[in-house]
Coordinates of C-alpha atoms in Angstrom, one line a residue:
Chain A
M222 CA 0.0 0.0 0.0
T223 CA 1.5 3.4 -1.0
T224 CA 1.5 6.4 1.3
S225 CA -1.1 8.2 -0.9
A226 CA -3.5 5.2 -0.8
F227 CA -3.2 5.1 2.9
V228 CA -4.0 8.8 3.2
F229 CA -7.1 8.3 1.0
D230 CA -8.3 5.4 3.1
H231 CA -8.0 7.6 6.1
W232 CA -9.7 10.6 4.5
A233 CA -12.5 8.4 3.1
R234 CA -13.2 6.7 6.4
A235 CA -13.2 10.0 8.3
H236 CA -15.7 11.5 5.8
Q237 CA -17.9 8.3 5.7
Q238 CA -18.2 8.5 9.5
H239 CA -18.8 12.2 9.4
V240 CA -21.6 12.1 6.9
E241 CA -23.1 9.2 8.9
Q242 CA -23.3 11.5 11.9
V243 CA -24.7 14.4 9.7
L244 CA -27.4 12.0 8.4
A245 CA -28.2 10.6 11.8
R246 CA -28.8 14.2 13.1
L247 CA -30.8 15.2 10.0
L248 CA -33.2 12.2 10.0
P249 CA -36.1 12.7 12.4
G250 CA -35.8 10.4 15.5
E251 CA -37.7 7.2 15.8
Q252 CA -39.7 8.6 18.7
I253 CA -41.2 11.4 16.5
L254 CA -44.6 10.9 14.9
P255 CA -45.0 9.0 12.6
E256 CA -42.7 6.7 14.5
R257 CA -42.8 3.8 12.1
L258 CA -42.0 5.9 9.0
H259 CA -39.1 7.6 10.8
E260 CA -37.7 4.3 12.0
A261 CA -37.9 3.0 8.4
M262 CA -36.3 6.1 7.0
R263 CA -33.4 5.7 9.4
Y264 CA -33.2 1.9 8.5
A265 CA -32.9 2.8 4.8
V266 CA -30.3 5.4 5.1
L267 CA -28.0 4.7 8.1
G268 CA -25.4 2.1 8.8
G269 CA -24.5 1.0 5.3
G270 CA -23.2 2.0 1.9
K271 CA -19.9 3.2 0.7
R272 CA -21.1 6.8 0.6
V273 CA -19.4 7.4 -2.7
R274 CA -21.7 10.3 -3.6
A275 CA -21.1 12.0 -0.2
L276 CA -17.3 11.5 -0.7
L277 CA -17.6 13.2 -4.2
S278 CA -19.3 16.2 -2.6
Y279 CA -16.7 16.6 0.1
A280 CA -13.8 16.0 -2.3
A281 CA -15.2 18.6 -4.8
A282 CA -15.7 21.1 -2.0
E283 CA -12.1 20.5 -0.8
L284 CA -10.8 21.2 -4.3
A285 CA -13.1 24.3 -4.5
G286 CA -11.4 25.5 -1.3
T287 CA -14.3 25.4 1.2
S288 CA -14.7 23.7 4.5
R289 CA -16.1 20.3 5.2
M290 CA -19.0 21.8 7.2
T291 CA -20.1 23.9 4.2
A292 CA -20.5 20.7 2.2
D293 CA -22.4 18.8 4.8
A294 CA -25.8 19.6 3.3
S295 CA -24.7 18.6 -0.2
A296 CA -23.2 15.4 1.0
A297 CA -26.3 14.5 3.0
A298 CA -28.7 15.5 0.3
V299 CA -27.1 13.3 -2.4
E300 CA -27.0 10.3 0.0
L301 CA -30.7 10.8 0.8
I302 CA -31.6 10.9 -2.9
H303 CA -29.5 7.8 -3.4
A304 CA -31.1 6.0 -0.5
F305 CA -34.6 6.9 -1.7
S306 CA -33.8 5.5 -5.2
L307 CA -32.5 2.2 -3.7
V308 CA -35.7 1.8 -1.6
H309 CA -38.0 2.4 -4.6
D310 CA -35.8 0.3 -6.9
D311 CA -35.9 -2.7 -4.6
M312 CA -39.8 -2.7 -4.5
P313 CA -41.7 -5.6 -6.0
C314 CA -43.0 -3.5 -8.9
M315 CA -39.4 -2.5 -9.8
D316 CA -36.4 -4.8 -9.4
D317 CA -38.0 -6.9 -6.6
D318 CA -34.9 -7.3 -4.6
D319 CA -35.0 -8.7 -1.0
L320 CA -31.5 -7.8 -0.1
R321 CA -29.7 -4.4 0.2
R322 CA -26.4 -3.6 1.9
G323 CA -26.5 -7.1 3.3
K324 CA -29.8 -6.5 5.1
P325 CA -33.4 -7.1 4.2
S326 CA -34.4 -4.3 1.8
C327 CA -36.8 -1.7 3.2
H328 CA -40.1 -3.2 1.9
K329 CA -39.1 -6.6 3.3
Q330 CA -38.2 -5.2 6.7
Y331 CA -41.3 -3.1 6.8
D332 CA -43.9 -3.3 4.0
D333 CA -44.5 -2.0 0.5
A334 CA -46.5 1.0 1.5
T335 CA -44.0 2.1 4.1
A336 CA -41.1 1.7 1.6
L337 CA -43.0 3.8 -0.9
L338 CA -43.5 6.6 1.7
V339 CA -39.9 6.2 2.9
G340 CA -38.6 7.0 -0.6
D341 CA -41.0 9.9 -1.1
A342 CA -40.1 11.5 2.3
L343 CA -36.3 11.0 1.8
Q344 CA -36.6 12.9 -1.5
S345 CA -38.3 15.8 0.3
L346 CA -35.8 15.8 3.1
A347 CA -32.9 16.1 0.6
F348 CA -34.3 19.4 -0.8
E349 CA -35.2 20.6 2.7
C350 CA -31.7 20.1 4.0
I351 CA -30.2 22.1 1.2
A352 CA -32.8 24.9 1.5
E353 CA -32.2 25.1 5.2
T354 CA -28.6 26.2 4.8
Q355 CA -29.9 29.5 3.4
A356 CA -26.6 29.8 1.5
P357 CA -26.7 32.0 -1.6
Q358 CA -25.8 29.1 -3.8
A359 CA -28.4 26.8 -2.3
L360 CA -30.9 27.6 -5.0
K361 CA -28.5 26.5 -7.7
Q362 CA -27.9 23.3 -5.7
V363 CA -31.6 22.6 -5.5
Q364 CA -31.8 23.1 -9.2
V365 CA -28.9 20.8 -10.1
L366 CA -30.1 18.1 -7.7
A367 CA -33.7 18.2 -8.8
Q368 CA -32.7 17.9 -12.5
A369 CA -30.4 15.0 -11.6
T370 CA -33.2 13.2 -9.7
G371 CA -36.2 13.7 -12.1
S372 CA -37.4 12.4 -15.4
R373 CA -34.3 13.6 -17.3
G374 CA -32.1 12.2 -14.6
M375 CA -32.2 9.2 -12.3
C376 CA -36.0 8.5 -12.5
G377 CA -35.7 8.8 -16.3
G378 CA -32.9 6.3 -16.3
Q379 CA -34.9 3.8 -14.4
S380 CA -37.7 4.2 -16.9
I381 CA -35.4 3.6 -19.8
D382 CA -34.0 0.6 -18.0
L383 CA -37.5 -0.9 -17.5
Q384 CA -38.3 -0.4 -21.2
S385 CA -35.0 -2.0 -22.2
T386 CA -35.2 -5.3 -20.4
G387 CA -35.0 -8.1 -22.9
K388 CA -34.0 -5.7 -25.6
R389 CA -30.6 -5.6 -27.2
L390 CA -29.2 -2.0 -26.7
T391 CA -26.5 -0.4 -28.7
R392 CA -23.6 1.0 -26.8
A393 CA -24.9 4.6 -27.3
E394 CA -28.3 3.6 -25.9
L395 CA -26.7 1.9 -23.0
E396 CA -24.6 5.0 -22.2
T397 CA -27.6 7.2 -22.4
M398 CA -29.5 5.0 -20.0
H399 CA -26.6 5.0 -17.5
Q400 CA -25.9 8.7 -17.9
Y401 CA -29.5 9.2 -16.7
K402 CA -29.7 6.4 -14.2
T403 CA -26.4 6.7 -12.3
G404 CA -24.3 9.4 -14.0
A405 CA -26.7 12.3 -13.3
L406 CA -26.6 11.9 -9.6
I407 CA -22.8 11.3 -9.5
R408 CA -22.5 14.6 -11.5
A409 CA -24.8 16.3 -9.1
A410 CA -22.9 15.0 -6.1
T411 CA -19.7 16.5 -7.5
L412 CA -21.2 19.8 -8.6
L413 CA -23.1 20.3 -5.3
G414 CA -19.9 20.1 -3.5
A415 CA -18.2 22.5 -5.8
Y416 CA -21.2 25.0 -5.5
A417 CA -20.9 24.7 -1.7
A418 CA -17.9 27.2 -2.1
P419 CA -19.2 30.7 -2.6
D420 CA -17.4 31.6 -5.9
T421 CA -16.2 28.5 -7.7
A422 CA -14.4 29.3 -11.0
P423 CA -16.2 28.2 -14.2
A424 CA -13.0 26.4 -15.3
L425 CA -13.1 24.3 -12.1
I426 CA -16.8 23.5 -12.6
Q427 CA -16.1 22.4 -16.2
C428 CA -13.2 20.2 -15.0
L429 CA -15.5 18.6 -12.4
E430 CA -18.2 18.1 -14.9
Q431 CA -15.8 16.1 -17.1
Y432 CA -14.4 14.2 -14.1
S433 CA -17.8 13.2 -12.9
Q434 CA -18.9 12.1 -16.3
K435 CA -16.0 9.7 -16.5
M436 CA -16.6 8.5 -12.9
G437 CA -20.3 8.0 -13.6
L438 CA -19.5 5.8 -16.6
A439 CA -16.7 3.9 -14.7
F440 CA -19.0 3.3 -11.8
Q441 CA -21.6 1.6 -14.0
V442 CA -19.1 -0.5 -15.9
V443 CA -17.6 -1.7 -12.7
D444 CA -21.1 -2.4 -11.4
D445 CA -21.8 -4.6 -14.4
I446 CA -18.4 -6.4 -14.0
L447 CA -19.1 -7.1 -10.4
D448 CA -22.7 -8.3 -11.1
A449 CA -21.2 -10.8 -13.6
T450 CA -18.2 -11.9 -11.5
A451 CA -18.8 -11.4 -7.7
D452 CA -21.0 -13.4 -5.4
T453 CA -24.0 -12.1 -3.4
Q454 CA -22.2 -12.1 -0.1
T455 CA -19.4 -9.9 -1.4
L456 CA -21.8 -7.5 -3.0
G457 CA -24.3 -7.3 -0.2
K458 CA -27.0 -7.5 -2.9
T459 CA -28.2 -10.2 -5.2
A460 CA -25.5 -11.0 -7.8
G461 CA -26.0 -12.3 -11.3
K462 CA -29.3 -10.5 -11.7
D463 CA -28.4 -8.8 -15.0
A464 CA -27.9 -12.0 -16.9
L465 CA -30.9 -13.6 -15.2
Q466 CA -33.1 -10.6 -16.3
D467 CA -31.5 -10.6 -19.7
K468 CA -30.4 -7.0 -19.3
S469 CA -27.9 -5.3 -21.7
T470 CA -24.8 -4.5 -19.7
Y471 CA -21.3 -3.3 -20.5
V472 CA -20.1 -6.9 -20.0
S473 CA -22.8 -8.4 -22.3
L474 CA -22.0 -5.7 -24.9
L475 CA -18.2 -5.4 -24.7
G476 CA -17.2 -8.7 -23.0
L477 CA -15.4 -8.8 -19.7
E478 CA -11.9 -8.0 -20.9
E479 CA -12.9 -4.9 -22.9
A480 CA -15.1 -3.7 -20.1
K481 CA -12.0 -3.8 -17.7
T482 CA -9.9 -2.0 -20.3
L483 CA -12.6 0.7 -20.5
V484 CA -12.4 1.2 -16.7
E485 CA -8.7 1.6 -16.8
A486 CA -8.9 4.2 -19.6
L487 CA -11.5 6.2 -17.7
Y488 CA -9.3 6.1 -14.6
A489 CA -6.3 7.5 -16.6
E490 CA -8.5 10.2 -18.1
A491 CA -9.8 11.3 -14.7
L492 CA -6.3 11.6 -13.4
Q493 CA -5.3 13.6 -16.5
L494 CA -8.2 16.0 -15.9
L495 CA -6.9 16.6 -12.3
A496 CA -3.3 17.0 -13.4
G497 CA -3.3 20.7 -13.2
Y498 CA -4.4 20.7 -9.5
G499 CA -2.2 20.0 -6.5
A500 CA -2.8 18.1 -3.3
Q501 CA -6.3 19.6 -2.9
A502 CA -7.3 17.2 -5.7
D503 CA -6.0 14.1 -3.9
P504 CA -9.4 13.1 -2.5
L505 CA -10.8 13.2 -6.0
R506 CA -7.9 11.2 -7.3
G507 CA -8.4 8.7 -4.5
I508 CA -12.1 8.4 -5.3
A509 CA -11.3 7.7 -8.9
K510 CA -9.0 4.9 -7.8
F511 CA -11.6 3.6 -5.4
I512 CA -14.3 3.5 -8.1
C513 CA -12.1 2.0 -10.7
E514 CA -10.3 -0.6 -8.5
R515 CA -13.2 -2.2 -6.7
P516 CA -12.1 -5.8 -6.4
F517 CA -12.7 -7.9 -9.6
Chain B
M277 CA -76.2 33.3 -8.0
T278 CA -75.0 36.5 -6.4
T279 CA -72.6 38.9 -8.3
S280 CA -69.7 38.0 -6.0
A281 CA -70.2 34.3 -6.6
F282 CA -70.2 35.0 -10.3
V283 CA -67.0 36.9 -10.1
F284 CA -65.3 34.1 -8.2
D285 CA -66.4 31.5 -10.7
H286 CA -64.9 33.6 -13.4
W287 CA -61.6 34.2 -11.5
A288 CA -61.4 30.5 -10.6
R289 CA -62.0 29.3 -14.2
A290 CA -59.4 31.8 -15.5
H291 CA -56.8 30.7 -13.0
Q292 CA -57.6 27.0 -13.5
Q293 CA -57.1 27.3 -17.2
H294 CA -53.9 29.4 -16.7
V295 CA -52.2 26.9 -14.3
E296 CA -53.1 24.1 -16.8
Q297 CA -51.1 26.0 -19.5
V298 CA -48.3 26.6 -17.1
L299 CA -48.2 22.9 -16.2
A300 CA -48.4 21.8 -19.8
R301 CA -45.3 24.0 -20.6
L302 CA -43.5 22.8 -17.6
L303 CA -43.9 19.1 -18.1
P304 CA -41.5 17.6 -20.6
G305 CA -43.1 16.7 -23.9
E306 CA -44.1 13.2 -24.8
Q307 CA -41.5 13.1 -27.6
I308 CA -38.6 13.7 -25.1
L309 CA -36.7 10.6 -23.8
P310 CA -37.9 8.7 -21.8
E311 CA -41.1 9.1 -23.8
R312 CA -43.3 6.7 -21.8
L313 CA -42.5 8.3 -18.5
H314 CA -43.2 11.8 -19.8
E315 CA -46.4 10.7 -21.3
A316 CA -47.5 9.1 -18.0
M317 CA -46.4 12.3 -16.1
R318 CA -48.6 14.4 -18.4
Y319 CA -51.5 11.9 -18.0
A320 CA -51.3 12.1 -14.2
V321 CA -51.1 15.9 -14.0
L322 CA -53.0 17.5 -16.9
G323 CA -56.7 17.7 -17.7
G324 CA -58.3 17.2 -14.4
G325 CA -58.8 18.3 -10.9
K326 CA -60.2 21.4 -9.3
R327 CA -56.7 22.9 -8.8
V328 CA -57.7 24.1 -5.3
R329 CA -54.0 24.3 -4.3
A330 CA -53.0 26.4 -7.3
L331 CA -56.0 28.7 -6.7
L332 CA -54.8 29.1 -3.1
S333 CA -51.3 30.1 -4.3
Y334 CA -52.7 32.6 -6.8
A335 CA -55.3 34.0 -4.3
A336 CA -52.6 34.5 -1.6
A337 CA -50.3 36.1 -4.1
E338 CA -53.1 38.5 -5.1
L339 CA -53.7 39.4 -1.4
A340 CA -49.9 39.9 -1.0
G341 CA -50.0 42.3 -3.9
T342 CA -48.0 40.5 -6.5
S343 CA -48.7 39.5 -10.1
R344 CA -50.2 36.2 -11.3
M345 CA -47.0 35.4 -13.2
T346 CA -44.9 35.7 -10.1
A347 CA -47.0 33.0 -8.5
D348 CA -46.9 30.6 -11.5
A349 CA -44.1 28.5 -10.1
S350 CA -45.7 28.2 -6.7
A351 CA -49.1 27.2 -8.2
A352 CA -47.5 24.7 -10.5
A353 CA -45.2 23.2 -7.8
V354 CA -48.1 22.6 -5.3
E355 CA -50.1 20.9 -8.1
L356 CA -47.2 18.7 -9.0
I357 CA -46.8 17.6 -5.4
H358 CA -50.5 17.0 -5.2
A359 CA -50.5 15.0 -8.4
F360 CA -47.5 12.9 -7.3
S361 CA -49.3 12.1 -4.0
L362 CA -52.4 11.0 -5.9
V363 CA -50.4 8.7 -8.2
H364 CA -48.6 7.0 -5.3
D365 CA -51.7 6.8 -3.1
D366 CA -53.7 5.0 -5.8
M367 CA -51.1 2.3 -6.1
P368 CA -51.9 -1.3 -5.1
C369 CA -49.7 -1.2 -2.0
M370 CA -51.5 1.9 -0.8
D371 CA -55.2 2.7 -1.4
D372 CA -55.3 0.4 -4.5
D373 CA -57.7 2.6 -6.4
D374 CA -58.4 2.1 -10.1
L375 CA -60.2 5.4 -10.7
R376 CA -58.9 9.0 -10.4
R377 CA -60.6 12.1 -11.7
G378 CA -63.0 9.9 -13.7
K379 CA -60.1 8.2 -15.5
P380 CA -58.1 5.0 -14.9
S381 CA -55.5 5.9 -12.3
C382 CA -51.9 6.1 -13.4
H383 CA -50.8 2.6 -12.5
K384 CA -53.9 1.2 -14.3
Q385 CA -53.3 3.2 -17.4
Y386 CA -49.6 2.4 -17.4
D387 CA -48.1 0.0 -14.9
D388 CA -47.0 0.0 -11.2
A389 CA -43.3 0.7 -12.0
T390 CA -44.2 3.6 -14.2
A391 CA -46.6 5.1 -11.6
L392 CA -43.8 4.8 -9.0
L393 CA -41.4 6.7 -11.2
V394 CA -44.1 9.3 -12.3
G395 CA -44.6 10.2 -8.6
D396 CA -40.9 10.4 -7.9
A397 CA -40.2 12.6 -11.0
L398 CA -43.1 14.9 -10.3
Q399 CA -41.8 15.6 -6.9
S400 CA -38.4 16.6 -8.3
L401 CA -40.0 18.7 -10.9
A402 CA -41.9 20.7 -8.3
F403 CA -38.6 21.7 -6.6
E404 CA -36.9 22.3 -9.9
C405 CA -39.6 24.7 -11.1
I406 CA -39.4 26.8 -7.9
A407 CA -35.6 26.9 -8.0
E408 CA -35.6 27.9 -11.6
T409 CA -37.3 31.2 -10.8
Q410 CA -34.1 32.3 -9.0
A411 CA -36.3 34.6 -7.0
P412 CA -34.8 35.7 -3.6
Q413 CA -37.7 34.1 -1.8
A414 CA -37.5 30.8 -3.7
L415 CA -35.3 29.2 -1.1
K416 CA -37.9 29.8 1.6
Q417 CA -40.5 28.4 -0.8
V418 CA -38.4 25.2 -1.3
Q419 CA -38.1 24.9 2.5
V420 CA -41.8 25.3 3.1
L421 CA -42.8 22.9 0.3
A422 CA -40.3 20.3 1.3
Q423 CA -41.5 20.3 4.9
A424 CA -45.1 20.1 3.8
T425 CA -44.3 17.1 1.6
G426 CA -42.1 15.0 3.8
S427 CA -42.4 12.8 6.8
R428 CA -43.7 15.6 9.0
G429 CA -46.1 16.6 6.3
M430 CA -48.1 14.8 3.6
C431 CA -46.0 11.5 3.5
G432 CA -46.2 11.4 7.3
G433 CA -49.9 11.8 7.2
Q434 CA -50.2 8.9 4.8
S435 CA -48.1 6.8 7.2
I436 CA -50.3 7.7 10.2
D437 CA -53.4 6.9 8.0
L438 CA -52.0 3.4 7.1
Q439 CA -51.3 2.7 10.8
S440 CA -54.8 3.9 11.8
T441 CA -57.0 1.7 9.5
G442 CA -59.3 -0.4 11.6
K443 CA -58.4 1.6 14.7
R444 CA -60.8 4.0 16.5
L445 CA -59.1 7.4 16.5
T446 CA -59.8 10.2 18.9
R447 CA -60.7 13.5 17.4
A448 CA -57.3 14.9 18.3
E449 CA -55.6 12.0 16.6
L450 CA -57.8 12.4 13.5
E451 CA -57.0 16.1 13.3
T452 CA -53.2 15.4 13.6
M453 CA -53.4 12.9 10.8
H454 CA -55.3 15.2 8.5
Q455 CA -53.1 18.2 9.4
Y456 CA -50.2 16.2 8.1
K457 CA -52.0 14.5 5.3
T458 CA -53.9 17.3 3.7
G459 CA -53.5 20.4 5.8
A460 CA -49.7 20.7 5.4
L461 CA -49.9 21.0 1.6
I462 CA -52.9 23.4 1.7
R463 CA -50.9 25.6 4.1
A464 CA -47.8 25.4 1.8
A465 CA -49.9 26.3 -1.2
T466 CA -51.2 29.4 0.5
L467 CA -47.8 30.4 2.0
L468 CA -45.9 29.8 -1.3
G469 CA -48.3 32.3 -3.0
A470 CA -47.7 34.8 -0.2
Y471 CA -43.9 34.4 -0.4
A472 CA -44.1 34.9 -4.2
A473 CA -44.3 38.6 -3.3
P474 CA -41.0 40.1 -2.3
D475 CA -41.8 41.5 1.1
T476 CA -44.9 40.1 2.6
A477 CA -45.7 41.5 6.0
P478 CA -45.5 39.0 8.9
A479 CA -49.0 39.9 10.0
L480 CA -50.3 38.8 6.6
I481 CA -48.3 35.6 6.7
Q482 CA -49.9 34.9 10.1
C483 CA -53.4 35.6 8.9
L484 CA -52.8 33.2 5.9
E485 CA -51.4 30.6 8.2
Q486 CA -54.6 30.6 10.2
Y487 CA -56.8 30.8 7.1
S488 CA -55.1 27.8 5.5
Q489 CA -55.3 25.8 8.8
K490 CA -59.1 26.3 8.8
M491 CA -59.3 25.5 5.1
G492 CA -57.2 22.4 5.4
L493 CA -59.5 21.1 8.1
A494 CA -62.7 22.1 6.3
F495 CA -61.4 20.4 3.1
Q496 CA -61.0 17.1 4.9
V497 CA -64.3 17.2 6.7
V498 CA -66.1 17.9 3.4
D499 CA -64.1 15.1 1.8
D500 CA -65.4 12.7 4.5
I501 CA -68.9 14.0 4.1
L502 CA -68.8 13.5 0.3
D503 CA -67.3 10.0 0.7
A504 CA -70.2 9.0 2.9
T505 CA -72.9 10.7 0.8
A506 CA -72.0 11.1 -2.9
D507 CA -71.8 8.5 -5.6
T508 CA -68.7 7.4 -7.5
Q509 CA -69.7 9.2 -10.7
T510 CA -70.1 12.5 -9.0
L511 CA -66.8 12.2 -7.1
G512 CA -64.8 10.9 -10.1
K513 CA -63.2 8.5 -7.6
T514 CA -64.5 5.5 -5.7
A515 CA -67.1 6.5 -3.1
G516 CA -67.9 4.9 0.2
K517 CA -64.3 3.6 0.6
D518 CA -63.8 5.0 4.2
A519 CA -66.7 2.9 5.6
L520 CA -65.6 -0.1 3.6
Q521 CA -62.1 0.1 4.9
D522 CA -63.3 0.9 8.4
K523 CA -61.5 4.2 8.6
S524 CA -62.1 6.8 11.2
T525 CA -63.5 9.9 9.6
Y526 CA -65.1 13.1 10.8
V527 CA -68.5 11.6 9.8
S528 CA -67.9 8.4 11.7
L529 CA -66.6 10.4 14.7
L530 CA -69.0 13.4 14.8
G531 CA -72.0 12.1 12.8
L532 CA -73.1 13.7 9.5
E533 CA -75.0 16.7 11.0
E534 CA -72.2 17.8 13.4
A535 CA -69.7 17.4 10.6
K536 CA -71.7 19.8 8.5
T537 CA -72.0 22.3 11.4
L538 CA -68.2 22.1 11.8
V539 CA -67.7 23.1 8.1
E540 CA -70.1 26.0 8.5
A541 CA -68.2 27.2 11.6
L542 CA -64.8 27.0 9.8
Y543 CA -66.2 28.9 6.8
A544 CA -67.4 31.7 9.2
E545 CA -64.0 31.8 10.9
A546 CA -62.1 32.0 7.6
L547 CA -64.2 35.0 6.6
Q548 CA -63.6 36.6 9.9
L549 CA -59.9 36.3 9.5
L550 CA -60.1 38.1 6.1
A551 CA -62.5 40.8 7.4
G552 CA -59.7 43.4 7.7
Y553 CA -58.8 43.1 4.0
G554 CA -60.6 44.6 1.1
A555 CA -61.4 43.3 -2.4
Q556 CA -57.9 41.8 -2.8
A557 CA -59.0 39.1 -0.4
D558 CA -62.1 38.2 -2.5
P559 CA -60.4 35.2 -4.2
L560 CA -59.5 33.8 -0.8
R561 CA -63.1 34.3 0.4
G562 CA -64.4 32.7 -2.8
I563 CA -62.1 29.6 -2.3
A564 CA -63.4 29.3 1.3
K565 CA -66.9 29.3 0.0
F566 CA -66.0 26.8 -2.7
I567 CA -64.3 24.4 -0.3
C568 CA -67.1 24.6 2.3
E569 CA -70.0 24.5 -0.1
R570 CA -69.1 21.6 -2.3
P571 CA -72.5 19.9 -3.0
F572 CA -73.7 17.7 -0.1

């Protein structure tokens, strides 16, 4: 393990723990009415996940030169949106998955109606926590996050995915789907962190746009590789589902080896984008490595 | 029909048509990817409903002395949130209702997964359209709307409702449930309109808070009365469901006559609150009459 990898592990763990505390404070307590809903919201959000989106917010904020505290709302909001999407995706009418982060998924632990409301309420809470900062840039952050979440973002990607099951997609179609489904929120996570600083330079925003585009794509390709190669216990969610559901993936389209080569290329391109920045970009470099080197 | 009733009918029709146009422009076209999701979103939002929440936004904005255009985003946003809640409420895991506004409900017309995504994407769009105005008060509006939507608002009310089916609620418990479930969004609709004006006086905000509280309650009592007395065709949704599902309602709790007396009292109190204001409060007076005098 190199020194720089060690430093990133430390940085990542500290920020994962920190955002966990921020989320725990932000989510209403289980003793507050309606108790069951609040318990289920906490179940769905806390105590699991790699918090990649929160890390992206914090890392972008660090590069933009602002404090960790300033980026707390961004980091929490993107994790809330991500958690809401997982809860709804796992429901019987969507992917019908019983396992999430190694635990029963929300609708299995509670019930379908509660899971539906958990997702809905987590989405509202994400926007509420950004608006509460009353920061001048918060309105821009709401806008970016709402676009990334809605029909031309994450929800739209899910819809394209549903329509595509059993169909043979071209690579362009597959990229569009994932750009909506995963890429949009990864982009938003990065930009929200950058906007947490009061006056982020347009050149930096542009660099982060490109960085997050590559990371969004890499993230999905790695996901497809893991689904095809890892086992359920390692993943913490059901493995091998893509092939079972006859979904187009980067692995089915490119083959395993070419998919791995693509990830390596995206990693190199991300580092290239950050080449002009100093040590303040180390967290973003570390995240790129983390995304592209997940075990496979 | 008195002159004042005629004027309100005209005002209401003009604003209903106007918000319909605003929503039609705001919702992505059916030819935009993902086409099926956008078609379903338009199906769920356009061409139906009394638009009471939009009318409240416009009426409050008028009393606060700002133009109709300034309140467009507020009016559209509250209708989008309302539409999202109807789509999710009608789903099989919730109220399981096949009929909405006299048409097949969204999951019947499309499918459960699409309905789930429609609701999710409509919620995002509501926040997006407020943020897009870039008005200085927009952040406050996002905050009020998010609170009204989430676990301590509309979604929370649904959760309490689910937990209450088959239980005998006290009047206080019933009021809390409806304050969350219906009242919170009616309050938000009114306040968003008031905040659309740049510098609304705290006294006016307070007056509108109280007005909207009474209207939220009246709205629910009338709903319970209609569910017990009207037929499905008149309602445009399935009638008699409350008794069938053994739900506590104002009718089951107070009896039909006392429920009607309560509505009359709330109407009188709303007019009393507006007594200090001139003709600019006429739309709010008209809405109060409209809510409290729905045919029963």
